[in-house]
Amino acid sequence: MEPIIIARNLKKTYRMGNTKIHALAGVDIDVMPGEVCAILGTSGSGKSTLLSLLAGLEHPTAGKIFIRKKPTYKMNESELVDFRLKHIGFVFQSFNLMPTMTAAENVALPLMFRGVPRAVRMKAANRLLVEMGLGKHLKNMPNQLSGGQQQRVSIARAIIAKPEIIFADEPTGNLDSVTAEQIMEIMCGQVRKRGATLLFVTHDPTKAEYADQVIHIIDGKVAKRERHGPAAGKTAQAESETQGEET
Ligand code: ADP
Ligand code: MG
């Protein structure tokens, strides 16, 4: 199996007047299909920059990115827009819901962009929100929902069009600790159930425990890589061999 996300020697330098800020200073990433991957680092370490390069929201200063074997670092804006629409879902720290739309309308939005008729997309949105425990809030506006409820809506919006990859930047950063755990459970649960790949960013080591692979970044560089999940290369192989012996 080949990685679904590959980055090689990825660099991003920002210029602030005469000073250069090396937000990313040569980062290599491999994420396998179906893997849940955490990018763990303190504030300012380059996590959001990394996510925005991988998602094609910004261009790298140097380095290569391949998503689903496609060299996205070579794509122009309109190719990137199309690529994101077809293959990528997003979850943000501050939810980013449309304030004038109901919960269900927000969830249905990605299907609207794909030309799915209103009745069909609203039915799909309603069903997904019911599954995520928001059946009583389908018609609520975002400001009539708690933070945790808004983040559930935004997770539903990220997955409804069945993207292969979901990117999440500090998805629990605005939530209390109990709600944050619930959101990690529901986000990782939904992603795993669908066989999608999740790359999330966090500064909190306890959230990284939900991941199969944890990539620690310090000052724009990978400081450490850990794998401990089902997609964890050797470990997964060893485990499945052991299971084979038992049966
Ligand atoms: P994190 O998400 O880990 O907090 P960021 O990726 O946002 O870190 O930022 C990494 C570094 O790059 C920081 O020093 C930040 O100030 C700088 N940086 C990020 N975006 C910009 C930008 N648009 N212009 C200038 N500097 C930036
Ligand atoms: Mg950030």
PDB file of C-alpha atoms and ligand atoms in Angstrom:
ATOM      1  CA  MET A   1       0.000   0.000   0.000  1.00  0.00           C
ATOM      2  CA  GLU A   2       1.283   3.456  -0.919  1.00  0.00           C
ATOM      3  CA  PRO A   3       0.854   6.550   1.269  1.00  0.00           C
ATOM      4  CA  ILE A   4      -2.144   8.719   0.353  1.00  0.00           C
ATOM      5  CA  ILE A   5      -0.294  11.830   1.561  1.00  0.00           C
ATOM      6  CA  ILE A   6       3.420  12.306   0.862  1.00  0.00           C
ATOM      7  CA  ALA A   7       5.506  15.397   1.586  1.00  0.00           C
ATOM      8  CA  ARG A   8       9.219  15.678   0.875  1.00  0.00           C
ATOM      9  CA  ASN A   9      11.563  18.339   2.207  1.00  0.00           C
ATOM     10  CA  LEU A  10       8.658  20.732   2.558  1.00  0.00           C
ATOM     11  CA  LYS A  11       9.611  24.325   3.297  1.00  0.00           C
ATOM     12  CA  LYS A  12       7.648  27.507   3.849  1.00  0.00           C
ATOM     13  CA  THR A  13       9.362  30.810   4.438  1.00  0.00           C
ATOM     14  CA  TYR A  14       7.409  33.963   5.233  1.00  0.00           C
ATOM     15  CA  ARG A  15       8.925  37.375   4.781  1.00  0.00           C
ATOM     16  CA  MET A  16       8.169  40.064   7.357  1.00  0.00           C
ATOM     17  CA  GLY A  17       9.940  43.162   6.073  1.00  0.00           C
ATOM     18  CA  ASN A  18      13.615  42.203   6.121  1.00  0.00           C
ATOM     19  CA  THR A  19      13.256  39.142   8.333  1.00  0.00           C
ATOM     20  CA  LYS A  20      12.539  35.653   7.084  1.00  0.00           C
ATOM     21  CA  ILE A  21      10.447  33.291   9.167  1.00  0.00           C
ATOM     22  CA  HIS A  22      11.085  29.628   8.421  1.00  0.00           C
ATOM     23  CA  ALA A  23       7.648  28.319   9.385  1.00  0.00           C
ATOM     24  CA  LEU A  24       8.548  24.930   7.874  1.00  0.00           C
ATOM     25  CA  ALA A  25      12.196  24.023   7.468  1.00  0.00           C
ATOM     26  CA  GLY A  26      12.179  20.725   5.547  1.00  0.00           C
ATOM     27  CA  VAL A  27       9.417  18.331   6.561  1.00  0.00           C
ATOM     28  CA  ASP A  28       8.816  14.755   5.341  1.00  0.00           C
ATOM     29  CA  ILE A  29       5.390  13.169   5.840  1.00  0.00           C
ATOM     30  CA  ASP A  30       3.876   9.811   4.896  1.00  0.00           C
ATOM     31  CA  VAL A  31       0.255   9.099   5.760  1.00  0.00           C
ATOM     32  CA  MET A  32      -1.248   5.757   4.793  1.00  0.00           C
ATOM     33  CA  PRO A  33      -4.818   5.383   3.472  1.00  0.00           C
ATOM     34  CA  GLY A  34      -7.222   4.932   6.367  1.00  0.00           C
ATOM     35  CA  GLU A  35      -4.725   6.260   8.872  1.00  0.00           C
ATOM     36  CA  VAL A  36      -5.531   8.761  11.606  1.00  0.00           C
ATOM     37  CA  CYS A  37      -2.492  11.008  11.889  1.00  0.00           C
ATOM     38  CA  ALA A  38      -1.822  13.713  14.486  1.00  0.00           C
ATOM     39  CA  ILE A  39       0.536  16.636  14.005  1.00  0.00           C
ATOM     40  CA  LEU A  40       1.575  17.544  17.549  1.00  0.00           C
ATOM     41  CA  GLY A  41       3.436  20.707  18.466  1.00  0.00           C
ATOM     42  CA  THR A  42       3.349  23.880  20.515  1.00  0.00           C
ATOM     43  CA  SER A  43       1.953  27.179  19.270  1.00  0.00           C
ATOM     44  CA  GLY A  44       4.074  28.621  16.469  1.00  0.00           C
ATOM     45  CA  SER A  45       5.748  25.310  15.593  1.00  0.00           C
ATOM     46  CA  GLY A  46       4.321  25.328  12.049  1.00  0.00           C
ATOM     47  CA  LYS A  47       1.301  23.015  12.351  1.00  0.00           C
ATOM     48  CA  SER A  48      -1.248  25.226  10.592  1.00  0.00           C
ATOM     49  CA  THR A  49       1.282  26.078   7.886  1.00  0.00           C
ATOM     50  CA  LEU A  50       1.858  22.370   7.258  1.00  0.00           C
ATOM     51  CA  LEU A  51      -1.863  21.673   7.046  1.00  0.00           C
ATOM     52  CA  SER A  52      -2.485  24.552   4.687  1.00  0.00           C
ATOM     53  CA  LEU A  53       0.332  23.416   2.362  1.00  0.00           C
ATOM     54  CA  LEU A  54      -0.904  19.815   2.357  1.00  0.00           C
ATOM     55  CA  ALA A  55      -4.436  21.005   1.630  1.00  0.00           C
ATOM     56  CA  GLY A  56      -3.166  23.204  -1.207  1.00  0.00           C
ATOM     57  CA  LEU A  57      -4.380  26.419   0.425  1.00  0.00           C
ATOM     58  CA  GLU A  58      -0.864  27.863   0.209  1.00  0.00           C
ATOM     59  CA  HIS A  59       2.075  27.038  -2.044  1.00  0.00           C
ATOM     60  CA  PRO A  60       5.315  25.697  -0.536  1.00  0.00           C
ATOM     61  CA  THR A  61       8.529  27.702  -0.833  1.00  0.00           C
ATOM     62  CA  ALA A  62      10.269  24.409  -1.664  1.00  0.00           C
ATOM     63  CA  GLY A  63       9.579  20.692  -1.551  1.00  0.00           C
ATOM     64  CA  LYS A  64       7.098  18.258  -3.007  1.00  0.00           C
ATOM     65  CA  ILE A  65       3.591  17.126  -2.080  1.00  0.00           C
ATOM     66  CA  PHE A  66       1.737  14.161  -3.522  1.00  0.00           C
ATOM     67  CA  ILE A  67      -1.884  13.529  -2.547  1.00  0.00           C
ATOM     68  CA  ARG A  68      -3.442  10.378  -3.966  1.00  0.00           C
ATOM     69  CA  LYS A  69      -0.270  10.126  -6.089  1.00  0.00           C
ATOM     70  CA  LYS A  70      -1.020  13.515  -7.684  1.00  0.00           C
ATOM     71  CA  PRO A  71       1.665  16.253  -7.453  1.00  0.00           C
ATOM     72  CA  THR A  72      -0.599  18.904  -5.931  1.00  0.00           C
ATOM     73  CA  TYR A  73       2.354  21.298  -5.487  1.00  0.00           C
ATOM     74  CA  LYS A  74       2.351  21.685  -9.285  1.00  0.00           C
ATOM     75  CA  MET A  75      -1.374  22.445  -9.575  1.00  0.00           C
ATOM     76  CA  ASN A  76      -2.765  25.907 -10.330  1.00  0.00           C
ATOM     77  CA  GLU A  77      -5.535  27.514  -8.266  1.00  0.00           C
ATOM     78  CA  SER A  78      -8.468  26.194 -10.254  1.00  0.00           C
ATOM     79  CA  GLU A  79      -7.031  22.665 -10.287  1.00  0.00           C
ATOM     80  CA  LEU A  80      -6.559  22.905  -6.528  1.00  0.00           C
ATOM     81  CA  VAL A  81     -10.122  24.127  -5.967  1.00  0.00           C
ATOM     82  CA  ASP A  82     -11.417  21.190  -7.974  1.00  0.00           C
ATOM     83  CA  PHE A  83      -9.107  18.769  -6.182  1.00  0.00           C
ATOM     84  CA  ARG A  84     -10.208  19.954  -2.729  1.00  0.00           C
ATOM     85  CA  LEU A  85     -13.871  19.807  -3.683  1.00  0.00           C
ATOM     86  CA  LYS A  86     -13.578  16.187  -4.815  1.00  0.00           C
ATOM     87  CA  HIS A  87     -11.194  14.698  -2.288  1.00  0.00           C
ATOM     88  CA  ILE A  88     -10.856  16.790   0.858  1.00  0.00           C
ATOM     89  CA  GLY A  89     -12.998  17.738   3.857  1.00  0.00           C
ATOM     90  CA  PHE A  90     -12.113  20.376   6.452  1.00  0.00           C
ATOM     91  CA  VAL A  91     -12.781  20.842  10.151  1.00  0.00           C
ATOM     92  CA  PHE A  92     -11.732  24.144  11.750  1.00  0.00           C
ATOM     93  CA  GLN A  93     -11.093  25.207  15.346  1.00  0.00           C
ATOM     94  CA  SER A  94     -13.753  27.915  15.112  1.00  0.00           C
ATOM     95  CA  PHE A  95     -16.293  25.700  13.243  1.00  0.00           C
ATOM     96  CA  ASN A  96     -16.731  28.159  10.318  1.00  0.00           C
ATOM     97  CA  LEU A  97     -20.432  27.438   9.822  1.00  0.00           C
ATOM     98  CA  MET A  98     -22.579  29.722   7.672  1.00  0.00           C
ATOM     99  CA  PRO A  99     -24.493  31.813  10.258  1.00  0.00           C
ATOM    100  CA  THR A 100     -27.593  32.318   8.082  1.00  0.00           C
ATOM    101  CA  MET A 101     -28.081  28.613   7.330  1.00  0.00           C
ATOM    102  CA  THR A 102     -29.589  25.896   9.506  1.00  0.00           C
ATOM    103  CA  ALA A 103     -27.460  23.016  10.787  1.00  0.00           C
ATOM    104  CA  ALA A 104     -28.793  20.731   8.043  1.00  0.00           C
ATOM    105  CA  GLU A 105     -28.275  23.332   5.310  1.00  0.00           C
ATOM    106  CA  ASN A 106     -24.664  23.771   6.446  1.00  0.00           C
ATOM    107  CA  VAL A 107     -24.063  20.027   6.261  1.00  0.00           C
ATOM    108  CA  ALA A 108     -25.685  19.831   2.811  1.00  0.00           C
ATOM    109  CA  LEU A 109     -23.509  22.615   1.377  1.00  0.00           C
ATOM    110  CA  PRO A 110     -20.724  20.424  -0.087  1.00  0.00           C
ATOM    111  CA  LEU A 111     -23.380  18.394  -1.901  1.00  0.00           C
ATOM    112  CA  MET A 112     -24.863  21.585  -3.321  1.00  0.00           C
ATOM    113  CA  PHE A 113     -21.427  22.428  -4.793  1.00  0.00           C
ATOM    114  CA  ARG A 114     -21.509  19.000  -6.437  1.00  0.00           C
ATOM    115  CA  GLY A 115     -24.900  19.661  -8.004  1.00  0.00           C
ATOM    116  CA  VAL A 116     -26.932  17.272  -5.847  1.00  0.00           C
ATOM    117  CA  PRO A 117     -30.640  18.319  -5.906  1.00  0.00           C
ATOM    118  CA  ARG A 118     -31.914  20.035  -2.750  1.00  0.00           C
ATOM    119  CA  ALA A 119     -34.328  17.291  -1.625  1.00  0.00           C
ATOM    120  CA  VAL A 120     -31.657  14.613  -1.975  1.00  0.00           C
ATOM    121  CA  ARG A 121     -28.940  16.572  -0.208  1.00  0.00           C
ATOM    122  CA  MET A 122     -31.211  17.691   2.667  1.00  0.00           C
ATOM    123  CA  LYS A 123     -32.264  14.096   3.257  1.00  0.00           C
ATOM    124  CA  ALA A 124     -28.611  12.990   3.374  1.00  0.00           C
ATOM    125  CA  ALA A 125     -27.726  15.867   5.715  1.00  0.00           C
ATOM    126  CA  ASN A 126     -30.625  15.122   8.047  1.00  0.00           C
ATOM    127  CA  ARG A 127     -29.735  11.443   8.200  1.00  0.00           C
ATOM    128  CA  LEU A 128     -26.092  12.137   9.023  1.00  0.00           C
ATOM    129  CA  LEU A 129     -26.998  14.677  11.724  1.00  0.00           C
ATOM    130  CA  VAL A 130     -29.421  12.170  13.299  1.00  0.00           C
ATOM    131  CA  GLU A 131     -26.601   9.602  13.303  1.00  0.00           C
ATOM    132  CA  MET A 132     -24.380  12.131  15.052  1.00  0.00           C
ATOM    133  CA  GLY A 133     -26.912  12.782  17.800  1.00  0.00           C
ATOM    134  CA  LEU A 134     -28.271  16.076  16.490  1.00  0.00           C
ATOM    135  CA  GLY A 135     -31.706  14.885  15.348  1.00  0.00           C
ATOM    136  CA  LYS A 136     -33.414  17.516  17.499  1.00  0.00           C
ATOM    137  CA  HIS A 137     -31.329  20.358  16.089  1.00  0.00           C
ATOM    138  CA  LEU A 138     -31.609  19.959  12.314  1.00  0.00           C
ATOM    139  CA  LYS A 139     -33.239  23.357  11.877  1.00  0.00           C
ATOM    140  CA  ASN A 140     -31.252  25.254  14.490  1.00  0.00           C
ATOM    141  CA  MET A 141     -29.067  28.116  13.352  1.00  0.00           C
ATOM    142  CA  PRO A 142     -25.380  27.846  14.415  1.00  0.00           C
ATOM    143  CA  ASN A 143     -25.851  30.494  17.133  1.00  0.00           C
ATOM    144  CA  GLN A 144     -28.575  28.296  18.650  1.00  0.00           C
ATOM    145  CA  LEU A 145     -26.083  25.454  19.130  1.00  0.00           C
ATOM    146  CA  SER A 146     -23.352  24.827  21.731  1.00  0.00           C
ATOM    147  CA  GLY A 147     -19.717  24.718  20.646  1.00  0.00           C
ATOM    148  CA  GLY A 148     -19.686  20.928  20.721  1.00  0.00           C
ATOM    149  CA  GLN A 149     -22.884  20.775  18.655  1.00  0.00           C
ATOM    150  CA  GLN A 150     -21.473  23.233  16.130  1.00  0.00           C
ATOM    151  CA  GLN A 151     -18.347  21.120  15.789  1.00  0.00           C
ATOM    152  CA  ARG A 152     -20.491  18.019  15.173  1.00  0.00           C
ATOM    153  CA  VAL A 153     -22.251  19.907  12.402  1.00  0.00           C
ATOM    154  CA  SER A 154     -18.922  20.889  10.910  1.00  0.00           C
ATOM    155  CA  ILE A 155     -17.649  17.286  11.084  1.00  0.00           C
ATOM    156  CA  ALA A 156     -20.827  16.168   9.306  1.00  0.00           C
ATOM    157  CA  ARG A 157     -20.210  18.856   6.662  1.00  0.00           C
ATOM    158  CA  ALA A 158     -16.613  17.634   6.249  1.00  0.00           C
ATOM    159  CA  ILE A 159     -17.597  14.004   5.641  1.00  0.00           C
ATOM    160  CA  ILE A 160     -20.956  14.174   3.858  1.00  0.00           C
ATOM    161  CA  ALA A 161     -19.494  14.192   0.343  1.00  0.00           C
ATOM    162  CA  LYS A 162     -17.309  11.178   1.222  1.00  0.00           C
ATOM    163  CA  PRO A 163     -13.874  12.761   0.757  1.00  0.00           C
ATOM    164  CA  GLU A 164     -10.931  10.357   1.104  1.00  0.00           C
ATOM    165  CA  ILE A 165      -9.028  12.844   3.272  1.00  0.00           C
ATOM    166  CA  ILE A 166     -10.133  15.055   6.157  1.00  0.00           C
ATOM    167  CA  PHE A 167      -7.921  17.840   7.511  1.00  0.00           C
ATOM    168  CA  ALA A 168      -8.661  19.261  10.954  1.00  0.00           C
ATOM    169  CA  ASP A 169      -6.811  22.221  12.527  1.00  0.00           C
ATOM    170  CA  GLU A 170      -7.130  22.164  16.339  1.00  0.00           C
ATOM    171  CA  PRO A 171     -10.678  20.764  16.079  1.00  0.00           C
ATOM    172  CA  THR A 172     -11.127  20.790  19.861  1.00  0.00           C
ATOM    173  CA  GLY A 173      -9.247  24.021  20.558  1.00  0.00           C
ATOM    174  CA  ASN A 174     -12.394  25.999  21.393  1.00  0.00           C
ATOM    175  CA  LEU A 175     -14.084  23.290  23.486  1.00  0.00           C
ATOM    176  CA  ASP A 176     -14.082  22.311  27.166  1.00  0.00           C
ATOM    177  CA  SER A 177     -12.214  19.101  27.989  1.00  0.00           C
ATOM    178  CA  VAL A 178     -15.272  16.818  28.274  1.00  0.00           C
ATOM    179  CA  THR A 179     -16.772  18.049  24.994  1.00  0.00           C
ATOM    180  CA  ALA A 180     -13.339  17.837  23.372  1.00  0.00           C
ATOM    181  CA  GLU A 181     -13.119  14.104  24.153  1.00  0.00           C
ATOM    182  CA  GLN A 182     -16.611  13.549  22.699  1.00  0.00           C
ATOM    183  CA  ILE A 183     -15.646  15.384  19.533  1.00  0.00           C
ATOM    184  CA  MET A 184     -12.411  13.383  19.148  1.00  0.00           C
ATOM    185  CA  GLU A 185     -14.426  10.162  19.597  1.00  0.00           C
ATOM    186  CA  ILE A 186     -17.065  11.115  17.050  1.00  0.00           C
ATOM    187  CA  MET A 187     -14.609  12.542  14.512  1.00  0.00           C
ATOM    188  CA  CYS A 188     -12.199   9.594  14.633  1.00  0.00           C
ATOM    189  CA  GLY A 189     -15.110   7.131  14.822  1.00  0.00           C
ATOM    190  CA  GLN A 190     -16.799   8.524  11.709  1.00  0.00           C
ATOM    191  CA  VAL A 191     -13.523   8.700   9.783  1.00  0.00           C
ATOM    192  CA  ARG A 192     -12.545   5.117  10.663  1.00  0.00           C
ATOM    193  CA  LYS A 193     -16.028   3.813   9.885  1.00  0.00           C
ATOM    194  CA  ARG A 194     -15.779   5.311   6.402  1.00  0.00           C
ATOM    195  CA  GLY A 195     -12.201   4.193   5.812  1.00  0.00           C
ATOM    196  CA  ALA A 196     -11.181   7.813   5.246  1.00  0.00           C
ATOM    197  CA  THR A 197      -7.812   9.303   6.165  1.00  0.00           C
ATOM    198  CA  LEU A 198      -7.642  11.973   8.877  1.00  0.00           C
ATOM    199  CA  LEU A 199      -4.822  14.387   9.522  1.00  0.00           C
ATOM    200  CA  PHE A 200      -5.435  16.569  12.548  1.00  0.00           C
ATOM    201  CA  VAL A 201      -3.346  19.194  14.263  1.00  0.00           C
ATOM    202  CA  THR A 202      -3.167  19.642  18.020  1.00  0.00           C
ATOM    203  CA  HIS A 203      -0.981  21.098  20.768  1.00  0.00           C
ATOM    204  CA  ASP A 204      -2.460  18.615  23.270  1.00  0.00           C
ATOM    205  CA  PRO A 205      -0.673  15.239  23.707  1.00  0.00           C
ATOM    206  CA  THR A 206      -3.859  13.625  25.096  1.00  0.00           C
ATOM    207  CA  LYS A 207      -5.621  14.303  21.765  1.00  0.00           C
ATOM    208  CA  ALA A 208      -2.718  12.789  19.826  1.00  0.00           C
ATOM    209  CA  GLU A 209      -3.510   9.489  21.570  1.00  0.00           C
ATOM    210  CA  TYR A 210      -6.414   9.055  19.168  1.00  0.00           C
ATOM    211  CA  ALA A 211      -3.993   8.775  16.253  1.00  0.00           C
ATOM    212  CA  ASP A 212      -2.301   5.791  14.595  1.00  0.00           C
ATOM    213  CA  GLN A 213       0.667   7.994  13.754  1.00  0.00           C
ATOM    214  CA  VAL A 214       1.888  10.991  15.731  1.00  0.00           C
ATOM    215  CA  ILE A 215       4.275  13.440  14.089  1.00  0.00           C
ATOM    216  CA  HIS A 216       5.886  15.809  16.575  1.00  0.00           C
ATOM    217  CA  ILE A 217       6.977  19.119  15.124  1.00  0.00           C
ATOM    218  CA  ILE A 218       9.272  21.648  16.742  1.00  0.00           C
ATOM    219  CA  ASP A 219      10.347  24.895  15.019  1.00  0.00           C
ATOM    220  CA  GLY A 220       9.138  23.722  11.619  1.00  0.00           C
ATOM    221  CA  LYS A 221      10.930  20.371  11.725  1.00  0.00           C
ATOM    222  CA  VAL A 222       9.843  16.823  12.499  1.00  0.00           C
ATOM    223  CA  ALA A 223      11.324  16.010  15.894  1.00  0.00           C
ATOM    224  CA  LYS A 224       9.836  12.529  16.312  1.00  0.00           C
ATOM    225  CA  ARG A 225       7.475  10.056  14.648  1.00  0.00           C
ATOM    226  CA  GLU A 226       5.468   7.396  16.460  1.00  0.00           C
ATOM    227  CA  ARG A 227       3.171   4.756  15.041  1.00  0.00           C
ATOM    228  CA  HIS A 228       0.888   2.727  17.263  1.00  0.00           C
ATOM    229  CA  GLY A 229      -2.319   2.007  15.394  1.00  0.00           C
ATOM    230  CA  PRO A 230      -3.824  -0.531  13.017  1.00  0.00           C
ATOM    231  CA  ALA A 231      -2.142   1.102  10.021  1.00  0.00           C
ATOM    232  CA  ALA A 232       1.196   1.131  11.825  1.00  0.00           C
ATOM    233  CA  GLY A 233       3.389  -0.726   9.343  1.00  0.00           C
ATOM    234  CA  LYS A 234       5.414  -3.394  11.129  1.00  0.00           C
ATOM    235  CA  THR A 235       3.293  -3.370  14.247  1.00  0.00           C
ATOM    236  CA  ALA A 236       0.114  -3.957  12.271  1.00  0.00           C
ATOM    237  CA  GLN A 237       1.783  -6.776  10.367  1.00  0.00           C
ATOM    238  CA  ALA A 238       3.013  -8.419  13.565  1.00  0.00           C
ATOM    239  CA  GLU A 239      -0.431  -8.126  15.114  1.00  0.00           C
ATOM    240  CA  SER A 240      -2.231  -9.655  12.141  1.00  0.00           C
ATOM    241  CA  GLU A 241       0.281 -12.520  12.053  1.00  0.00           C
ATOM    242  CA  THR A 242      -0.375 -13.208  15.734  1.00  0.00           C
ATOM    243  CA  GLN A 243      -4.117 -13.118  15.135  1.00  0.00           C
ATOM    244  CA  GLY A 244      -3.628 -15.552  12.252  1.00  0.00           C
ATOM    245  CA  GLU A 245      -1.951 -18.033  14.610  1.00  0.00           C
ATOM    246  CA  GLU A 246      -4.753 -17.838  17.117  1.00  0.00           C
ATOM    247  CA  THR A 247      -7.533 -18.727  14.684  1.00  0.00           C
TER     248      THR A 247
HETATM  249  P1  ADP B   1       1.051  26.761  14.665  1.00  0.00           P
HETATM  250  O1  ADP B   1      -0.166  26.449  13.864  1.00  0.00           O
HETATM  251  O2  ADP B   1       1.846  25.547  15.047  1.00  0.00           O
HETATM  252  O3  ADP B   1       0.743  27.606  15.852  1.00  0.00           O
HETATM  253  P2  ADP B   1       1.814  28.381  12.378  1.00  0.00           P
HETATM  254  O4  ADP B   1       1.980  27.411  11.267  1.00  0.00           O
HETATM  255  O5  ADP B   1       0.568  29.165  12.419  1.00  0.00           O
HETATM  256  O6  ADP B   1       2.057  27.617  13.761  1.00  0.00           O
HETATM  257  O7  ADP B   1       3.032  29.406  12.357  1.00  0.00           O
HETATM  258  C1  ADP B   1       4.405  28.995  12.268  1.00  0.00           C
HETATM  259  C2  ADP B   1       5.285  30.245  12.232  1.00  0.00           C
HETATM  260  O8  ADP B   1       5.076  30.939  11.015  1.00  0.00           O
HETATM  261  C3  ADP B   1       5.002  31.232  13.337  1.00  0.00           C
HETATM  262  O9  ADP B   1       6.221  31.837  13.709  1.00  0.00           O
HETATM  263  C4  ADP B   1       4.083  32.241  12.676  1.00  0.00           C
HETATM  264  O10 ADP B   1       4.187  33.493  13.272  1.00  0.00           O
HETATM  265  C5  ADP B   1       4.613  32.258  11.252  1.00  0.00           C
HETATM  266  N1  ADP B   1       3.563  32.562  10.261  1.00  0.00           N
HETATM  267  C6  ADP B   1       2.470  31.826   9.986  1.00  0.00           C
HETATM  268  N2  ADP B   1       1.730  32.361   8.982  1.00  0.00           N
HETATM  269  C7  ADP B   1       2.388  33.506   8.629  1.00  0.00           C
HETATM  270  C8  ADP B   1       2.154  34.527   7.658  1.00  0.00           C
HETATM  271  N3  ADP B   1       1.078  34.493   6.844  1.00  0.00           N
HETATM  272  N4  ADP B   1       3.042  35.555   7.577  1.00  0.00           N
HETATM  273  C9  ADP B   1       4.118  35.600   8.370  1.00  0.00           C
HETATM  274  N5  ADP B   1       4.415  34.666   9.312  1.00  0.00           N
HETATM  275  C10 ADP B   1       3.561  33.630   9.449  1.00  0.00           C
HETATM  276 MG    MG B   2      -2.175  26.846  14.246  1.00  0.00          MG
END
